[in-house]
Coordinates of C-alpha atoms and ligand atoms in Angstrom, one line a residue:
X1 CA 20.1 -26.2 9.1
X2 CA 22.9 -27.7 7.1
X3 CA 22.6 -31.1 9.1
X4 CA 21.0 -34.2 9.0
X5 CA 18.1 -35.7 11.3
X6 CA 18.3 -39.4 11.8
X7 CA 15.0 -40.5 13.3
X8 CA 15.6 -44.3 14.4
X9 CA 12.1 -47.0 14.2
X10 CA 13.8 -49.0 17.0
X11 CA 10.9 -51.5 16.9
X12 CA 7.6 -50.4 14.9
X13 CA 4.0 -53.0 15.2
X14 CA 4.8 -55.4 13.0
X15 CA 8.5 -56.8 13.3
X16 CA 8.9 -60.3 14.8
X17 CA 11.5 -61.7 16.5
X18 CA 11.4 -64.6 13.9
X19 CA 12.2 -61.8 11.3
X20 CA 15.4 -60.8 13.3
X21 CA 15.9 -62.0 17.3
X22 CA 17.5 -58.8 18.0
X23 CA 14.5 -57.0 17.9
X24 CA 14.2 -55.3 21.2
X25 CA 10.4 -55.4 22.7
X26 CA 10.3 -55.3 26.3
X27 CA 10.7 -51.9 28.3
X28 CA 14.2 -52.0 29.2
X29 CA 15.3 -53.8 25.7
X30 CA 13.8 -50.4 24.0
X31 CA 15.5 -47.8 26.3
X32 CA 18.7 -49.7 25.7
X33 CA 18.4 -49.9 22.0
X34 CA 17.3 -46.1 22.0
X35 CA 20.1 -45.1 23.8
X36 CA 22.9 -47.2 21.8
X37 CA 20.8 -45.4 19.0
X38 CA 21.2 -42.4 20.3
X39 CA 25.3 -42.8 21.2
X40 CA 25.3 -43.7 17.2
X41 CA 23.9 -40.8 15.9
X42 CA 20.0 -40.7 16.4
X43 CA 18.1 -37.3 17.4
X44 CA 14.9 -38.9 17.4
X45 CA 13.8 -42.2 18.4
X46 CA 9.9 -43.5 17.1
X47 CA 8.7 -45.7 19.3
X48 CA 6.0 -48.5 19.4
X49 CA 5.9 -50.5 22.8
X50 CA 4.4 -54.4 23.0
X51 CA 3.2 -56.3 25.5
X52 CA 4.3 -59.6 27.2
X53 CA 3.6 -61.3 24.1
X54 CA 5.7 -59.1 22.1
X55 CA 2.5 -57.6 20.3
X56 CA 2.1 -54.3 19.4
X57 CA 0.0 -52.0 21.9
X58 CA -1.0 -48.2 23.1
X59 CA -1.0 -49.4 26.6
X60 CA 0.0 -45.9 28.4
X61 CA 1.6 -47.9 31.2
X62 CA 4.1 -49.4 28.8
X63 CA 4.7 -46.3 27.0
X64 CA 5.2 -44.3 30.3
X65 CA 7.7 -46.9 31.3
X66 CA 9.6 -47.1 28.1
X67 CA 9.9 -43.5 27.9
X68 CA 11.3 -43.1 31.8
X69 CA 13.5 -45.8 31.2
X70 CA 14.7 -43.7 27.4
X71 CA 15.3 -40.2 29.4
X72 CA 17.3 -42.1 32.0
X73 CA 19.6 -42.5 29.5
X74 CA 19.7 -39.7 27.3
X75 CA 17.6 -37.0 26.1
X76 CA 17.4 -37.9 22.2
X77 CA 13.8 -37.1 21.2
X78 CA 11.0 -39.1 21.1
X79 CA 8.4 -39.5 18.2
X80 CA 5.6 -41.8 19.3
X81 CA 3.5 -43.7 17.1
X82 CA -0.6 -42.3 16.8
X83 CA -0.7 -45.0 13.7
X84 CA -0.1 -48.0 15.9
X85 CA -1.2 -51.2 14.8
X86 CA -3.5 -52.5 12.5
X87 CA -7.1 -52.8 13.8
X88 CA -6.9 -50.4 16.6
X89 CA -9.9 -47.3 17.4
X90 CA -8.7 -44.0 16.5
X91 CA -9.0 -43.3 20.8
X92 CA -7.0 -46.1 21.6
X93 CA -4.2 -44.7 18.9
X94 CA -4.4 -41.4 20.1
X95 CA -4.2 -41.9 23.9
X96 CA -0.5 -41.2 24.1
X97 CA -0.9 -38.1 23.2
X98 CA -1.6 -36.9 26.8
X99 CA 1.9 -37.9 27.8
X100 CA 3.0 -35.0 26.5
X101 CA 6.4 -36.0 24.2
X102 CA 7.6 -33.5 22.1
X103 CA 6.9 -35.4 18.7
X104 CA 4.3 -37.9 17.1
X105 CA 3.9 -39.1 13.7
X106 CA 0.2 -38.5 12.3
X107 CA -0.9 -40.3 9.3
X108 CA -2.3 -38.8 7.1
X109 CA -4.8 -41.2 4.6
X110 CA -5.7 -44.3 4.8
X111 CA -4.0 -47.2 3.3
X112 CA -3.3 -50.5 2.1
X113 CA -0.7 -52.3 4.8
X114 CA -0.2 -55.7 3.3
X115 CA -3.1 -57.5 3.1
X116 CA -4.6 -55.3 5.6
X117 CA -5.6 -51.9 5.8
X118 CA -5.2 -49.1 8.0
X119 CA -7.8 -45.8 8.1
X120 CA -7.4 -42.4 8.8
X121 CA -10.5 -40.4 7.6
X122 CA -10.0 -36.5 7.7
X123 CA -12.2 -36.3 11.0
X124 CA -9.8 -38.4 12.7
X125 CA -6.9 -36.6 11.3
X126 CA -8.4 -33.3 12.6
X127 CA -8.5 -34.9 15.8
X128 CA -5.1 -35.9 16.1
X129 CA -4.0 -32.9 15.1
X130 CA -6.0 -30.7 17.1
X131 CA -4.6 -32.6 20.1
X132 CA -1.0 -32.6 19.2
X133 CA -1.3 -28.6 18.8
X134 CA -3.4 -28.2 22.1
X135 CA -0.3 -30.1 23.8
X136 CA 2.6 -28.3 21.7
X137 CA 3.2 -31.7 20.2
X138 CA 5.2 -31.3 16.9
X139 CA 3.2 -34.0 14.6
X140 CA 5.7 -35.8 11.6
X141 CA 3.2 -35.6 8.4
X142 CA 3.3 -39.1 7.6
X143 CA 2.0 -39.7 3.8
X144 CA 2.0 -43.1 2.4
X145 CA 0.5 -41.6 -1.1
X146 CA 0.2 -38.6 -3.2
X147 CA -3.4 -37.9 -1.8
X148 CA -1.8 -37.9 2.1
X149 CA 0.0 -35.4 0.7
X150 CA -2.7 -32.9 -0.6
X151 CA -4.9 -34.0 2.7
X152 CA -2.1 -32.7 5.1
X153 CA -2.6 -29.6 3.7
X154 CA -6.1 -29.3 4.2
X155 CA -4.8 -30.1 7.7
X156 CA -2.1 -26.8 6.9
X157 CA -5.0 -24.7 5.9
X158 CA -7.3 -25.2 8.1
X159 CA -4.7 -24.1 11.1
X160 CA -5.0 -27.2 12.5
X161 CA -1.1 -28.1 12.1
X162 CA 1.4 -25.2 13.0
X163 CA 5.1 -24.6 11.0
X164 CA 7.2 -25.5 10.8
X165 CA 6.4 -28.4 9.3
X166 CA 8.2 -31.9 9.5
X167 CA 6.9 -34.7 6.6
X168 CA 7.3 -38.2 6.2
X169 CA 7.0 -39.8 3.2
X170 CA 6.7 -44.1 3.8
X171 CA 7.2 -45.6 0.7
X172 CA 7.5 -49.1 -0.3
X173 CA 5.0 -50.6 2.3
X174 CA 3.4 -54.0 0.7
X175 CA 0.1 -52.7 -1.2
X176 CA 1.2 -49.4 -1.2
X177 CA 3.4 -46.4 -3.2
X178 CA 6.8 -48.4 -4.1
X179 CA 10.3 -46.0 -3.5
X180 CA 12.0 -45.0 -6.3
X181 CA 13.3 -41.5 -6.8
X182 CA 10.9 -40.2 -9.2
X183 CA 8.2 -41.3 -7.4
X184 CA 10.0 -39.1 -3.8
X185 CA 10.7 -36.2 -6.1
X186 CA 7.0 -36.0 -7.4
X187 CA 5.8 -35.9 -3.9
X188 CA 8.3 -33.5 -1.8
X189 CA 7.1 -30.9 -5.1
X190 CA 4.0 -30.8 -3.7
X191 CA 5.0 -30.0 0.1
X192 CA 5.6 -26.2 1.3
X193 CA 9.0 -24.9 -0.1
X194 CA 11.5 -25.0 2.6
X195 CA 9.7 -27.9 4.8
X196 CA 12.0 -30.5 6.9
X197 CA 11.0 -33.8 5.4
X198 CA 12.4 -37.6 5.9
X199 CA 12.0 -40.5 3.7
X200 CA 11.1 -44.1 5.2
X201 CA 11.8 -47.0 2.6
X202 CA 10.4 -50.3 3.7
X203 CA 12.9 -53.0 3.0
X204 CA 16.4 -53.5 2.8
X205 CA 17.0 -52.4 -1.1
X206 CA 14.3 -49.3 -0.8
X207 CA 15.7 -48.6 3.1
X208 CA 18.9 -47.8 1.9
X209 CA 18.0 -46.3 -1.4
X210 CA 15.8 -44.1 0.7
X211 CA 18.9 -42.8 2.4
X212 CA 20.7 -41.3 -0.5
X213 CA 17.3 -39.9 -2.4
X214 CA 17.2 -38.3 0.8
X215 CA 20.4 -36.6 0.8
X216 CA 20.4 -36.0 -3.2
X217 CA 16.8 -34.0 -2.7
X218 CA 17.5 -32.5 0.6
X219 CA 15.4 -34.5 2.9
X220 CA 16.3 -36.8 6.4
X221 CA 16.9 -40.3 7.3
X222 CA 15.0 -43.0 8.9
X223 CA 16.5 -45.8 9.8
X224 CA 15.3 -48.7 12.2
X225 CA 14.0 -52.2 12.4
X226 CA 10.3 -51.2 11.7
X227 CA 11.2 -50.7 8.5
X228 CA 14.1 -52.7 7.4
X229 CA 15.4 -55.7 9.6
X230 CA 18.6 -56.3 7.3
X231 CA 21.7 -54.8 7.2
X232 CA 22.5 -56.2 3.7
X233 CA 21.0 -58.5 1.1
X234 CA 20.2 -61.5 3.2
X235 CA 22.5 -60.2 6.3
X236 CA 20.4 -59.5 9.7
X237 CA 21.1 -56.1 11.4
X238 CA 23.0 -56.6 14.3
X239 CA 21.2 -53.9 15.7
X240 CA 19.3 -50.7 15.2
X241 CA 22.5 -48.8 16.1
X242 CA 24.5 -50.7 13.5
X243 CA 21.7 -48.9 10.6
X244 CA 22.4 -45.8 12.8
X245 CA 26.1 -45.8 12.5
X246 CA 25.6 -46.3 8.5
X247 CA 23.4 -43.6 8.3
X248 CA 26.1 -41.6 10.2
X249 CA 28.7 -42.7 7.4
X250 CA 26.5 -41.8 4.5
X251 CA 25.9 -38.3 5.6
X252 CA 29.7 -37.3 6.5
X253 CA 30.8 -38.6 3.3
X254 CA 27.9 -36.4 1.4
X255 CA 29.2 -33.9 3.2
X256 CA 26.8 -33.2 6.2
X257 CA 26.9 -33.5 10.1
X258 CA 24.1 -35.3 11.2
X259 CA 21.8 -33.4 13.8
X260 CA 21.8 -33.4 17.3
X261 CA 18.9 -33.6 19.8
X262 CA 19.8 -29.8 20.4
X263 CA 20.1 -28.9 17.0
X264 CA 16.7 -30.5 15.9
X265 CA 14.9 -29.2 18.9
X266 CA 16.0 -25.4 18.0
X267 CA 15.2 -26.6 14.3
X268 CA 12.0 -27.9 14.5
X269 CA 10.9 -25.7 17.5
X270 CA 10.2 -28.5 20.0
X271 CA 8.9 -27.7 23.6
X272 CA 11.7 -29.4 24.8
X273 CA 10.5 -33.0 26.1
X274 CA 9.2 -32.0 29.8
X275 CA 6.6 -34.5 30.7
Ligands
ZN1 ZN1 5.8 -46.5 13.4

């Protein structure tokens, strides 16, 4: 596929409204910022709901909600989170599965996540992936570290995850691998040849870097306020659109057409988002 995915974080677990007030968090704020998305450029939106108190949760209710309210609007594809927040059981994580969306990420190590840490021990990531492939559930590889890498290919080996195969690389996260180009290159050697792979760069400088590693090594985009909240050096994104429509720019002018919902479900071999 000669085109570009951009997968938009419209929200993630640990952005605050104090960090940027346009955060959306409630239901209809997140269907509305996944569809501008969406309108900018976005095949797939990964989502993270909150609760009245704008924290970060795996309540199904809210996630059932949010994702009505989404396909309302538009049928742009929809990655939930399994890694949700720090400090939650692997069963509460996981529950989402059983609504059935086409995507969800799947992390693949455990980690450092600022001063906290988050675990994934290979039982549990045999679990998550045995019920994303029992539900037809493409999972996005998410490795935070070179070992991720090697340990989502035990998951490859062992038949628990099916091609073709989507990675994530998350770089740059407080306490964990920092971006820089070497660093992405090293670690998409060690994937499959010919794997789909996107590169998240926490932070404005490594968000943005992220995008054009991407498109020198022939990876996707992320964009979204999960990971970056700025739009430029000590300028607030307006919106996750606005990071959208950037993306959109950078990946014309390299040359490339980014992907549509269509064109990434045919790619990637979704099951087409019925619910
Ligand atoms: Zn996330």
């Amino acid at each position: 596929m000669n085109k570009k995915i951009i997968s938009c974080a419209i929200c993630g677990a640990e952005t605050t409204r104090e960090q940027n007030c346009n955060l959306p968090l409630t239901p209809e704020e997140l269907a509305l910022a996944a569809f501008e998305a969406y309108k900018a450029g976005a095949a797939i939106i990964h989502l993270h709901v909150r609760d009245e108190k704008g924290i970060a949760t795996q309540d199904l209710d809210l996630f059932k909600k949010t994702i009505g309210l989404i396909k309302e609007k538009c049928d742009v594809i929809i990655e939930v989170t399994t890694g949700g927040a720090v400090g939650m059981t692997d069963d509460e994580r996981l529950e989402v599965v059983s609504l059935n969306p086409e995507m969800a990420s799947l992390d693949c190590g455990t980690m450092n996540f600022g001063d906290e840490y988050i675990v994934n021990t290979l039982p549990t990531m045999r679990k998550f992936a045995i019920a994303m492939k029992e539900r037809g559930i493409r999972p996005t590889l998410e490795c935070f570290d070179l070992s991720h890498v090697y340990a989502a290919q035990m998951l490859v080996k062992e038949g628990l995850v099916e091609e073709p195969f989507h990675f994530s690389f998350v770089l740059n996260v407080p306490g964990g691998v920092r971006y820089d180009v070497e660093t992405l290159d090293m670690m998409i050697r060690r994937i499959p040849l010919g794997c789909d792979w996107t590169v998240i760069g926490v932070g404005g400088r490594a968000s943005l870097d992220a995008h054009y590693g991407a498109l020198a090594l022939g990876g996707h985009i992320r964009v979204g306020f999960e990971d970056n909240v700025y739009y430029s050096k000590g300028v607030l994104a307006e919106s996750n659109a606005q990071l959208v429509e950037r993306a959109v720019r950078i990946i014309r002018e390299a040359g490339f057409e980014p992907a549509t919902p269509e064109d990434v479900r045919k790619h990637l071999k979704l099951r087409g988002g019925e619910s």
